[in-house]
PDB file of C-alpha atoms in Angstrom:
ATOM      1  CA  MET R   1     -22.500 -14.813   5.329  1.00 86.00           C
ATOM      2  CA  ARG R   2     -20.228 -13.183   2.823  1.00 92.00           C
ATOM      3  CA  ARG R   3     -17.961 -10.411   4.085  1.00 96.00           C
ATOM      4  CA  THR R   4     -16.366  -7.747   1.907  1.00 97.00           C
ATOM      5  CA  ALA R   5     -13.661  -5.145   2.474  1.00 97.00           C
ATOM      6  CA  THR R   6     -11.443  -2.735   0.594  1.00 97.00           C
ATOM      7  CA  ALA R   7      -7.793  -3.659   0.447  1.00 98.00           C
ATOM      8  CA  PRO R   8      -6.480  -0.074   0.426  1.00 98.00           C
ATOM      9  CA  ALA R   9      -3.567   1.198  -1.619  1.00 98.00           C
ATOM     10  CA  LYS R  10      -0.521   1.681   0.615  1.00 97.00           C
ATOM     11  CA  ILE R  11       1.545   4.845   0.137  1.00 98.00           C
ATOM     12  CA  ASN R  12       5.041   5.474   1.433  1.00 97.00           C
ATOM     13  CA  LEU R  13       5.096   9.197   2.075  1.00 98.00           C
ATOM     14  CA  PHE R  14       8.838   8.933   2.405  1.00 98.00           C
ATOM     15  CA  LEU R  15      11.171   5.969   2.254  1.00 98.00           C
ATOM     16  CA  HIS R  16      14.706   6.022   3.685  1.00 98.00           C
ATOM     17  CA  VAL R  17      16.668   2.848   2.901  1.00 98.00           C
ATOM     18  CA  GLY R  18      19.928   1.604   4.393  1.00 97.00           C
ATOM     19  CA  ALA R  19      22.487  -0.959   3.238  1.00 96.00           C
ATOM     20  CA  ALA R  20      21.447  -4.626   3.112  1.00 94.00           C
ATOM     21  CA  ASP R  21      22.216  -6.669   6.175  1.00 93.00           C
ATOM     22  CA  ALA R  22      23.850 -10.113   6.279  1.00 91.00           C
ATOM     23  CA  ASP R  23      20.559 -11.741   5.360  1.00 89.00           C
ATOM     24  CA  GLY R  24      20.067  -9.480   2.361  1.00 90.00           C
ATOM     25  CA  TYR R  25      17.309  -7.349   3.959  1.00 91.00           C
ATOM     26  CA  HIS R  26      17.418  -3.574   3.784  1.00 95.00           C
ATOM     27  CA  PRO R  27      16.627  -1.581   6.945  1.00 96.00           C
ATOM     28  CA  LEU R  28      14.177   1.258   6.240  1.00 96.00           C
ATOM     29  CA  ALA R  29      12.313   4.102   7.756  1.00 98.00           C
ATOM     30  CA  SER R  30       9.008   5.271   6.305  1.00 98.00           C
ATOM     31  CA  LEU R  31       5.750   6.970   7.135  1.00 98.00           C
ATOM     32  CA  VAL R  32       2.991   4.814   5.644  1.00 97.00           C
ATOM     33  CA  ALA R  33      -0.642   5.770   4.969  1.00 97.00           C
ATOM     34  CA  PHE R  34      -3.534   4.052   3.200  1.00 98.00           C
ATOM     35  CA  ALA R  35      -5.826   5.465   0.560  1.00 98.00           C
ATOM     36  CA  ASP R  36      -9.624   5.244   0.480  1.00 97.00           C
ATOM     37  CA  ILE R  37      -9.402   3.280  -2.792  1.00 97.00           C
ATOM     38  CA  GLY R  38      -7.984  -0.160  -3.517  1.00 98.00           C
ATOM     39  CA  ASP R  39      -8.847  -3.723  -4.447  1.00 98.00           C
ATOM     40  CA  ARG R  40     -11.961  -5.350  -3.127  1.00 98.00           C
ATOM     41  CA  VAL R  41     -11.845  -8.662  -1.302  1.00 98.00           C
ATOM     42  CA  SER R  42     -14.807 -10.902  -0.449  1.00 98.00           C
ATOM     43  CA  VAL R  43     -14.695 -13.978   1.819  1.00 98.00           C
ATOM     44  CA  GLN R  44     -17.403 -16.564   2.525  1.00 97.00           C
ATOM     45  CA  PRO R  45     -17.640 -20.078   3.937  1.00 97.00           C
ATOM     46  CA  ALA R  46     -17.044 -22.866   1.393  1.00 97.00           C
ATOM     47  CA  GLU R  47     -16.055 -26.537   1.151  1.00 96.00           C
ATOM     48  CA  ARG R  48     -12.362 -25.708   0.657  1.00 97.00           C
ATOM     49  CA  LEU R  49      -9.982 -22.788   0.324  1.00 96.00           C
ATOM     50  CA  SER R  50     -10.136 -21.202  -3.109  1.00 95.00           C
ATOM     51  CA  LEU R  51      -9.408 -17.892  -4.811  1.00 95.00           C
ATOM     52  CA  GLU R  52     -11.061 -16.239  -7.790  1.00 95.00           C
ATOM     53  CA  VAL R  53      -9.621 -13.050  -9.327  1.00 95.00           C
ATOM     54  CA  GLU R  54     -11.605 -10.586 -11.375  1.00 95.00           C
ATOM     55  CA  GLY R  55     -11.385  -6.922 -12.294  1.00 95.00           C
ATOM     56  CA  PRO R  56      -9.324  -4.877 -14.780  1.00 95.00           C
ATOM     57  CA  PHE R  57      -5.917  -6.158 -13.581  1.00 94.00           C
ATOM     58  CA  ALA R  58      -6.964  -9.779 -13.098  1.00 91.00           C
ATOM     59  CA  PRO R  59      -5.189 -11.073 -16.264  1.00 89.00           C
ATOM     60  CA  THR R  60      -1.811 -10.158 -14.807  1.00 81.00           C
ATOM     61  CA  LEU R  61      -2.441 -12.583 -11.959  1.00 79.00           C
ATOM     62  CA  ALA R  62      -3.660 -15.482 -14.066  1.00 68.00           C
ATOM     63  CA  GLY R  63      -2.098 -18.785 -13.007  1.00 62.00           C
ATOM     64  CA  ASP R  64      -0.716 -17.459  -9.731  1.00 63.00           C
ATOM     65  CA  ASN R  65      -1.282 -20.413  -7.461  1.00 63.00           C
ATOM     66  CA  ASP R  66       0.862 -18.891  -4.704  1.00 71.00           C
ATOM     67  CA  ASN R  67      -1.050 -15.613  -4.410  1.00 90.00           C
ATOM     68  CA  LEU R  68      -0.281 -13.814  -1.156  1.00 95.00           C
ATOM     69  CA  ILE R  69      -3.889 -14.216  -0.072  1.00 97.00           C
ATOM     70  CA  LEU R  70      -3.654 -17.991  -0.268  1.00 96.00           C
ATOM     71  CA  ARG R  71      -0.226 -17.978   1.399  1.00 96.00           C
ATOM     72  CA  ALA R  72      -1.582 -15.871   4.303  1.00 97.00           C
ATOM     73  CA  LEU R  73      -4.736 -17.957   4.770  1.00 97.00           C
ATOM     74  CA  ARG R  74      -2.800 -21.234   4.690  1.00 97.00           C
ATOM     75  CA  CYS R  75      -0.478 -19.820   7.365  1.00 97.00           C
ATOM     76  CA  LEU R  76      -3.493 -18.728   9.372  1.00 98.00           C
ATOM     77  CA  GLY R  77      -4.715 -22.303   9.316  1.00 97.00           C
ATOM     78  CA  GLN R  78      -1.341 -23.577  10.547  1.00 97.00           C
ATOM     79  CA  ALA R  79      -1.182 -20.930  13.248  1.00 97.00           C
ATOM     80  CA  THR R  80      -4.624 -21.854  14.586  1.00 96.00           C
ATOM     81  CA  GLY R  81      -3.933 -25.571  14.251  1.00 95.00           C
ATOM     82  CA  LYS R  82      -7.063 -26.094  12.160  1.00 93.00           C
ATOM     83  CA  GLY R  83      -5.582 -26.504   8.671  1.00 93.00           C
ATOM     84  CA  PRO R  84      -6.412 -24.394   5.615  1.00 94.00           C
ATOM     85  CA  PRO R  85      -9.655 -22.516   6.271  1.00 97.00           C
ATOM     86  CA  ALA R  86     -12.615 -23.580   4.141  1.00 97.00           C
ATOM     87  CA  LEU R  87     -13.222 -20.220   2.513  1.00 98.00           C
ATOM     88  CA  LYS R  88     -14.013 -18.917  -0.953  1.00 97.00           C
ATOM     89  CA  VAL R  89     -12.134 -15.665  -1.628  1.00 97.00           C
ATOM     90  CA  VAL R  90     -12.897 -13.328  -4.500  1.00 97.00           C
ATOM     91  CA  LEU R  91     -10.402 -10.634  -5.346  1.00 97.00           C
ATOM     92  CA  ASP R  92     -11.555  -7.696  -7.480  1.00 97.00           C
ATOM     93  CA  LYS R  93      -8.170  -6.412  -8.715  1.00 96.00           C
ATOM     94  CA  GLN R  94      -8.455  -2.677  -9.217  1.00 97.00           C
ATOM     95  CA  LEU R  95      -4.869  -1.607  -8.506  1.00 96.00           C
ATOM     96  CA  PRO R  96      -2.021  -1.988 -11.028  1.00 95.00           C
ATOM     97  CA  ILE R  97       0.537  -4.766 -10.423  1.00 90.00           C
ATOM     98  CA  ALA R  98       4.088  -4.026  -9.311  1.00 88.00           C
ATOM     99  CA  ALA R  99       3.023  -0.468  -8.684  1.00 94.00           C
ATOM    100  CA  GLY R 100       4.504   0.439  -5.301  1.00 93.00           C
ATOM    101  CA  LEU R 101       1.050   0.406  -3.702  1.00 95.00           C
ATOM    102  CA  GLY R 102       1.422  -2.728  -1.568  1.00 93.00           C
ATOM    103  CA  GLY R 103      -1.419  -4.359  -3.454  1.00 93.00           C
ATOM    104  CA  GLY R 104      -0.652  -8.010  -2.811  1.00 94.00           C
ATOM    105  CA  SER R 105       0.117  -7.460   0.865  1.00 95.00           C
ATOM    106  CA  SER R 106      -2.953  -5.287   1.311  1.00 97.00           C
ATOM    107  CA  ASP R 107      -5.105  -7.927  -0.355  1.00 97.00           C
ATOM    108  CA  ALA R 108      -3.713 -10.483   2.092  1.00 97.00           C
ATOM    109  CA  GLY R 109      -4.347  -8.166   5.045  1.00 97.00           C
ATOM    110  CA  ALA R 110      -7.940  -7.618   4.010  1.00 98.00           C
ATOM    111  CA  ALA R 111      -8.455 -11.352   3.505  1.00 98.00           C
ATOM    112  CA  LEU R 112      -7.111 -12.031   7.017  1.00 98.00           C
ATOM    113  CA  ARG R 113      -9.381  -9.427   8.579  1.00 97.00           C
ATOM    114  CA  LEU R 114     -12.373 -10.896   6.777  1.00 98.00           C
ATOM    115  CA  ALA R 115     -11.361 -14.484   7.586  1.00 97.00           C
ATOM    116  CA  ALA R 116     -11.246 -13.562  11.255  1.00 97.00           C
ATOM    117  CA  GLN R 117     -14.814 -12.277  11.014  1.00 95.00           C
ATOM    118  CA  VAL R 118     -16.095 -15.387   9.207  1.00 96.00           C
ATOM    119  CA  LEU R 119     -14.195 -17.871  11.402  1.00 95.00           C
ATOM    120  CA  GLY R 120     -15.030 -16.115  14.645  1.00 95.00           C
ATOM    121  CA  LEU R 121     -11.476 -15.193  15.562  1.00 96.00           C
ATOM    122  CA  ALA R 122     -10.732 -12.204  17.790  1.00 96.00           C
ATOM    123  CA  ALA R 123      -9.336  -9.158  16.003  1.00 92.00           C
ATOM    124  CA  ASP R 124      -6.245  -9.398  18.180  1.00 93.00           C
ATOM    125  CA  ASP R 125      -5.714 -13.130  17.734  1.00 96.00           C
ATOM    126  CA  PRO R 126      -1.915 -13.591  17.473  1.00 96.00           C
ATOM    127  CA  ALA R 127      -2.445 -16.043  14.608  1.00 97.00           C
ATOM    128  CA  LEU R 128      -3.394 -13.066  12.424  1.00 97.00           C
ATOM    129  CA  GLU R 129      -0.068 -11.339  13.030  1.00 95.00           C
ATOM    130  CA  THR R 130       1.753 -14.603  12.314  1.00 96.00           C
ATOM    131  CA  ALA R 131      -0.082 -15.061   9.047  1.00 97.00           C
ATOM    132  CA  ALA R 132       0.420 -11.406   8.015  1.00 96.00           C
ATOM    133  CA  ALA R 133       4.170 -11.692   8.503  1.00 95.00           C
ATOM    134  CA  VAL R 134       4.474 -14.584   6.074  1.00 94.00           C
ATOM    135  CA  VAL R 135       3.591 -12.380   3.089  1.00 92.00           C
ATOM    136  CA  GLY R 136       6.538 -10.015   3.661  1.00 88.00           C
ATOM    137  CA  ALA R 137       7.798  -7.116   5.717  1.00 86.00           C
ATOM    138  CA  ASP R 138       4.766  -4.967   4.903  1.00 90.00           C
ATOM    139  CA  GLY R 139       2.287  -7.688   5.825  1.00 94.00           C
ATOM    140  CA  PRO R 140       1.722  -6.511   9.455  1.00 93.00           C
ATOM    141  CA  MET R 141       1.214  -2.878   8.458  1.00 94.00           C
ATOM    142  CA  CYS R 142      -1.294  -3.957   5.778  1.00 96.00           C
ATOM    143  CA  LEU R 143      -3.153  -6.092   8.298  1.00 95.00           C
ATOM    144  CA  HIS R 144      -3.834  -3.000  10.416  1.00 92.00           C
ATOM    145  CA  ALA R 145      -4.077  -0.524   7.464  1.00 95.00           C
ATOM    146  CA  ARG R 146      -3.520   2.539   9.643  1.00 94.00           C
ATOM    147  CA  PRO R 147      -0.980   5.376   9.337  1.00 96.00           C
ATOM    148  CA  ALA R 148       2.259   4.229  10.919  1.00 96.00           C
ATOM    149  CA  TRP R 149       5.992   4.736  11.102  1.00 97.00           C
ATOM    150  CA  ALA R 150       7.679   1.640   9.758  1.00 96.00           C
ATOM    151  CA  GLU R 151      11.274   0.789  10.716  1.00 96.00           C
ATOM    152  CA  GLY R 152      13.617  -2.182  10.770  1.00 94.00           C
ATOM    153  CA  ARG R 153      12.673  -4.370   7.857  1.00 90.00           C
ATOM    154  CA  GLY R 154       9.338  -2.560   7.728  1.00 89.00           C
ATOM    155  CA  ASP R 155       7.807  -4.617  10.515  1.00 85.00           C
ATOM    156  CA  TRP R 156       8.581  -2.309  13.458  1.00 92.00           C
ATOM    157  CA  LEU R 157       5.418  -0.284  13.515  1.00 94.00           C
ATOM    158  CA  THR R 158       4.396   2.805  15.509  1.00 95.00           C
ATOM    159  CA  ILE R 159       0.874   4.049  14.869  1.00 94.00           C
ATOM    160  CA  GLU R 160       0.835   7.784  14.035  1.00 96.00           C
ATOM    161  CA  PRO R 161      -2.324   9.301  15.486  1.00 95.00           C
ATOM    162  CA  ARG R 162      -1.677  12.851  14.221  1.00 96.00           C
ATOM    163  CA  LEU R 163      -1.729  12.245  10.480  1.00 96.00           C
ATOM    164  CA  PRO R 164      -4.853  13.911   8.977  1.00 95.00           C
ATOM    165  CA  ASP R 165      -6.752  12.919   5.880  1.00 96.00           C
ATOM    166  CA  LEU R 166      -4.694  14.084   2.933  1.00 97.00           C
ATOM    167  CA  PRO R 167      -6.106  14.814  -0.587  1.00 98.00           C
ATOM    168  CA  ILE R 168      -3.933  12.967  -3.134  1.00 98.00           C
ATOM    169  CA  VAL R 169      -3.747  11.969  -6.786  1.00 98.00           C
ATOM    170  CA  LEU R 170      -2.161   8.613  -7.704  1.00 98.00           C
ATOM    171  CA  VAL R 171      -0.656   8.188 -11.183  1.00 98.00           C
ATOM    172  CA  ASN R 172       0.740   5.010 -12.683  1.00 98.00           C
ATOM    173  CA  PRO R 173       2.252   5.264 -16.166  1.00 97.00           C
ATOM    174  CA  GLY R 174       1.402   1.683 -17.048  1.00 95.00           C
ATOM    175  CA  VAL R 175       4.825   0.143 -16.586  1.00 94.00           C
ATOM    176  CA  PRO R 176       5.740  -2.391 -13.887  1.00 92.00           C
ATOM    177  CA  SER R 177       8.449  -1.667 -11.351  1.00 94.00           C
ATOM    178  CA  PRO R 178       9.286  -4.981  -9.626  1.00 93.00           C
ATOM    179  CA  THR R 179      10.807  -4.561  -6.179  1.00 92.00           C
ATOM    180  CA  GLY R 180      13.728  -6.937  -6.614  1.00 93.00           C
ATOM    181  CA  PRO R 181      15.385  -5.221  -9.631  1.00 96.00           C
ATOM    182  CA  VAL R 182      14.831  -1.770  -8.045  1.00 97.00           C
ATOM    183  CA  TYR R 183      16.659  -2.823  -4.853  1.00 96.00           C
ATOM    184  CA  ARG R 184      19.495  -4.339  -6.883  1.00 96.00           C
ATOM    185  CA  ALA R 185      19.832  -1.070  -8.762  1.00 97.00           C
ATOM    186  CA  TYR R 186      19.869   0.779  -5.430  1.00 97.00           C
ATOM    187  CA  ASP R 187      22.602  -1.484  -4.093  1.00 96.00           C
ATOM    188  CA  ALA R 188      24.715  -0.713  -7.147  1.00 96.00           C
ATOM    189  CA  GLY R 189      24.703   3.041  -6.442  1.00 93.00           C
ATOM    190  CA  PRO R 190      25.219   5.298  -3.450  1.00 92.00           C
ATOM    191  CA  VAL R 191      23.455   3.799  -0.433  1.00 95.00           C
ATOM    192  CA  ARG R 192      21.805   6.138   2.064  1.00 95.00           C
ATOM    193  CA  SER R 193      20.774   5.487   5.717  1.00 95.00           C
ATOM    194  CA  ALA R 194      17.494   4.335   7.182  1.00 97.00           C
ATOM    195  CA  ASP R 195      17.196   7.444   9.346  1.00 96.00           C
ATOM    196  CA  ARG R 196      13.841   8.298  10.924  1.00 97.00           C
ATOM    197  CA  PRO R 197      13.310  12.056  10.884  1.00 97.00           C
ATOM    198  CA  ALA R 198      11.645  13.987  13.715  1.00 97.00           C
ATOM    199  CA  PRO R 199       7.915  14.375  12.980  1.00 97.00           C
ATOM    200  CA  PRO R 200       6.494  17.622  11.588  1.00 97.00           C
ATOM    201  CA  ASP R 201       5.456  20.418  13.904  1.00 96.00           C
ATOM    202  CA  ASP R 202       2.495  21.252  11.651  1.00 97.00           C
ATOM    203  CA  TRP R 203       0.201  18.359  10.709  1.00 96.00           C
ATOM    204  CA  SER R 204      -1.928  20.327   8.195  1.00 95.00           C
ATOM    205  CA  PRO R 205      -1.721  19.273   4.520  1.00 94.00           C
ATOM    206  CA  HIS R 206       0.567  22.229   3.857  1.00 96.00           C
ATOM    207  CA  GLY R 207       2.674  21.432   6.910  1.00 97.00           C
ATOM    208  CA  VAL R 208       2.995  17.722   6.087  1.00 97.00           C
ATOM    209  CA  ALA R 209       3.891  18.544   2.442  1.00 98.00           C
ATOM    210  CA  ALA R 210       6.577  21.016   3.547  1.00 98.00           C
ATOM    211  CA  TRP R 211       8.031  18.447   5.973  1.00 98.00           C
ATOM    212  CA  LEU R 212       7.961  15.708   3.373  1.00 98.00           C
ATOM    213  CA  SER R 213       9.835  17.937   0.909  1.00 98.00           C
ATOM    214  CA  ARG R 214      12.798  17.606   3.243  1.00 98.00           C
ATOM    215  CA  GLN R 215      12.601  13.788   3.165  1.00 98.00           C
ATOM    216  CA  ARG R 216      13.190  11.440   0.254  1.00 97.00           C
ATOM    217  CA  ASN R 217      12.390   8.160  -1.426  1.00 98.00           C
ATOM    218  CA  ASP R 218      15.761   6.434  -1.809  1.00 98.00           C
ATOM    219  CA  LEU R 219      14.337   3.971  -4.370  1.00 98.00           C
ATOM    220  CA  GLU R 220      13.128   6.726  -6.706  1.00 97.00           C
ATOM    221  CA  ALA R 221      16.405   7.209  -8.620  1.00 97.00           C
ATOM    222  CA  PRO R 222      17.071   3.497  -9.176  1.00 97.00           C
ATOM    223  CA  ALA R 223      13.476   2.932 -10.246  1.00 97.00           C
ATOM    224  CA  LEU R 224      13.745   5.824 -12.702  1.00 97.00           C
ATOM    225  CA  SER R 225      16.883   4.288 -14.184  1.00 97.00           C
ATOM    226  CA  LEU R 226      14.943   1.096 -14.931  1.00 97.00           C
ATOM    227  CA  ALA R 227      11.600   2.674 -15.946  1.00 96.00           C
ATOM    228  CA  PRO R 228      12.015   6.187 -17.376  1.00 97.00           C
ATOM    229  CA  ALA R 229       8.234   6.488 -17.763  1.00 97.00           C
ATOM    230  CA  ILE R 230       8.132   7.088 -13.968  1.00 98.00           C
ATOM    231  CA  GLY R 231       9.946  10.329 -14.617  1.00 98.00           C
ATOM    232  CA  GLU R 232       7.329  11.399 -17.101  1.00 98.00           C
ATOM    233  CA  ALA R 233       4.619  10.770 -14.518  1.00 98.00           C
ATOM    234  CA  LEU R 234       6.535  12.666 -11.842  1.00 98.00           C
ATOM    235  CA  ALA R 235       6.951  15.641 -14.155  1.00 98.00           C
ATOM    236  CA  ALA R 236       3.304  15.650 -15.152  1.00 98.00           C
ATOM    237  CA  VAL R 237       2.083  15.591 -11.520  1.00 98.00           C
ATOM    238  CA  ALA R 238       4.618  18.211 -10.496  1.00 98.00           C
ATOM    239  CA  ALA R 239       3.225  20.494 -13.211  1.00 98.00           C
ATOM    240  CA  SER R 240      -0.376  20.070 -12.088  1.00 98.00           C
ATOM    241  CA  GLN R 241      -2.164  23.076 -10.616  1.00 97.00           C
ATOM    242  CA  GLY R 242      -2.191  23.244  -6.831  1.00 97.00           C
ATOM    243  CA  VAL R 243       0.195  20.389  -6.140  1.00 98.00           C
ATOM    244  CA  LEU R 244       2.016  20.689  -2.824  1.00 98.00           C
ATOM    245  CA  LEU R 245       4.398  17.724  -3.194  1.00 98.00           C
ATOM    246  CA  THR R 246       5.225  15.091  -5.783  1.00 98.00           C
ATOM    247  CA  ARG R 247       6.959  11.789  -5.042  1.00 98.00           C
ATOM    248  CA  MET R 248       7.131   8.121  -6.070  1.00 98.00           C
ATOM    249  CA  SER R 249       5.613   5.594  -3.689  1.00 97.00           C
ATOM    250  CA  GLY R 250       7.559   2.528  -2.574  1.00 95.00           C
ATOM    251  CA  SER R 251       9.614   0.970  -5.355  1.00 95.00           C
ATOM    252  CA  GLY R 252       7.287   2.507  -8.005  1.00 93.00           C
ATOM    253  CA  ALA R 253       5.972   2.831 -10.572  1.00 96.00           C
ATOM    254  CA  THR R 254       3.078   4.832  -9.017  1.00 98.00           C
ATOM    255  CA  VAL R 255       3.731   8.468  -8.156  1.00 98.00           C
ATOM    256  CA  PHE R 256       1.558  10.740  -6.077  1.00 98.00           C
ATOM    257  CA  GLY R 257       0.795  14.435  -5.621  1.00 98.00           C
ATOM    258  CA  LEU R 258      -0.490  15.953  -2.381  1.00 98.00           C
ATOM    259  CA  TYR R 259      -2.998  18.811  -2.558  1.00 98.00           C
ATOM    260  CA  ALA R 260      -4.511  21.235  -0.078  1.00 96.00           C
ATOM    261  CA  ASP R 261      -8.088  20.107  -0.548  1.00 97.00           C
ATOM    262  CA  ASP R 262     -10.297  17.541  -2.351  1.00 97.00           C
ATOM    263  CA  ALA R 263     -11.370  19.998  -5.052  1.00 98.00           C
ATOM    264  CA  ALA R 264      -7.787  20.673  -6.076  1.00 98.00           C
ATOM    265  CA  ALA R 265      -7.001  16.959  -6.169  1.00 98.00           C
ATOM    266  CA  ARG R 266     -10.095  16.195  -8.278  1.00 98.00           C
ATOM    267  CA  ALA R 267      -9.292  18.957 -10.740  1.00 98.00           C
ATOM    268  CA  ALA R 268      -5.668  17.782 -11.047  1.00 98.00           C
ATOM    269  CA  GLY R 269      -6.762  14.168 -11.492  1.00 98.00           C
ATOM    270  CA  GLU R 270      -9.180  15.096 -14.251  1.00 98.00           C
ATOM    271  CA  ALA R 271      -6.540  17.171 -16.028  1.00 98.00           C
ATOM    272  CA  LEU R 272      -3.916  14.431 -15.809  1.00 98.00           C
ATOM    273  CA  ALA R 273      -6.355  11.786 -17.046  1.00 98.00           C
ATOM    274  CA  ALA R 274      -7.306  13.964 -19.989  1.00 98.00           C
ATOM    275  CA  HIS R 275      -3.649  14.682 -20.786  1.00 95.00           C
ATOM    276  CA  ARG R 276      -2.524  11.014 -20.605  1.00 98.00           C
ATOM    277  CA  PRO R 277      -5.616   8.817 -20.975  1.00 98.00           C
ATOM    278  CA  GLU R 278      -3.461   5.685 -21.145  1.00 97.00           C
ATOM    279  CA  TRP R 279      -2.252   6.210 -17.587  1.00 98.00           C
ATOM    280  CA  TRP R 280      -4.013   4.991 -14.459  1.00 98.00           C
ATOM    281  CA  VAL R 281      -5.051   8.124 -12.557  1.00 98.00           C
ATOM    282  CA  ARG R 282      -7.081   8.310  -9.352  1.00 98.00           C
ATOM    283  CA  ALA R 283      -7.909  11.281  -7.129  1.00 98.00           C
ATOM    284  CA  CYS R 284      -8.610  10.051  -3.616  1.00 98.00           C
ATOM    285  CA  ARG R 285      -7.699  10.586   0.020  1.00 97.00           C
ATOM    286  CA  LEU R 286      -5.060   9.178   2.294  1.00 97.00           C
ATOM    287  CA  GLN R 287      -6.949   8.194   5.394  1.00 94.00           C
ATOM    288  CA  GLY R 288      -5.804   9.690   8.667  1.00 90.00           C
ATOM    289  CA  ALA R 289      -5.449   7.872  11.963  1.00 74.00           C
ATOM    290  CA  GLN R 290      -9.149   8.357  12.773  1.00 69.00           C
ATOM    291  CA  ALA R 291     -10.277   6.282   9.800  1.00 64.00           C
ATOM    292  CA  ASN R 292     -11.369   2.725  10.491  1.00 55.00           C
ATOM    293  CA  VAL R 293     -10.808  -0.240   8.197  1.00 52.00           C
ATOM    294  CA  GLN R 294     -14.160  -0.798   6.502  1.00 50.00           C
ATOM    295  CA  LEU R 295     -15.732  -4.268   6.610  1.00 50.00           C
ATOM    296  CA  SER R 296     -19.187  -4.900   5.240  1.00 52.00           C
ATOM    297  CA  GLY R 297     -21.510  -7.833   5.346  1.00 53.00           C
ATOM    298  CA  ASP R 298     -23.418  -8.930   2.265  1.00 52.00           C
ATOM    299  CA  ASN R 299     -26.515 -11.057   2.048  1.00 42.00           C
ATOM    300  CA  PRO R 300     -25.944 -14.688   2.913  1.00 39.00           C
ATOM    301  CA  ALA R 301     -24.607 -16.607  -0.099  1.00 39.00           C
TER     302      ALA R 301
END
């Protein structure tokens, strides 16, 4: 039986970053949410572990023999003591690469959830957490794909049950923003603190946007210094009708705008896509705490 799931885009609604520790890791505080769009991952039994990549952004991953999906599944095999799982994985790459959307980690999280279904592992099997951690600090949050406060290196998670669905537009100007160079640029400038703010009193879209306006993304300025096109995208979203808040996600280059309702987000997305057709623009929703990760079963293959 083939199983399929969305690997949702991950959005950092704010991102406070501290100075690197002795091991070179930066402490952070963030409120993370997941969109209702993303890559698609399919998993089915096979003779050996393999990965095929298709979709509009597949060429950028050509020749990647250490894809995070494969790394996570190999670790899952080690953690269960059964060796690499005999699975065929197909990744439909719909999200831009190096975009601040957690794509690779979310792909790995979806693959692990699906592998658990195919292999008959319990959803809370500790081997899944072990395998998720191997892909990076955001691996565990992408395994669960639910709104959460992330602290420490990003792996101290507290589920946030009050976050509602939020209408949003995602815009990527078509330039990569690799995490490593952005963090190095951040280290070269004024370093802030990884402070976690008190949560908002009002969890409506307007209330969340007003609260977020008092927070920040500490990687935005260094990312802008390396990729000025991010600034163009920020300005365009900020000028869109009905936008409540504009910010860059993660280390960029994707920026987002929050809107009061789906109609406003759709209208803004259409206007932005018409204005800059070369950009990647998607109107969607950030899924609140009540949303469940969607898994679907296909016909046996």
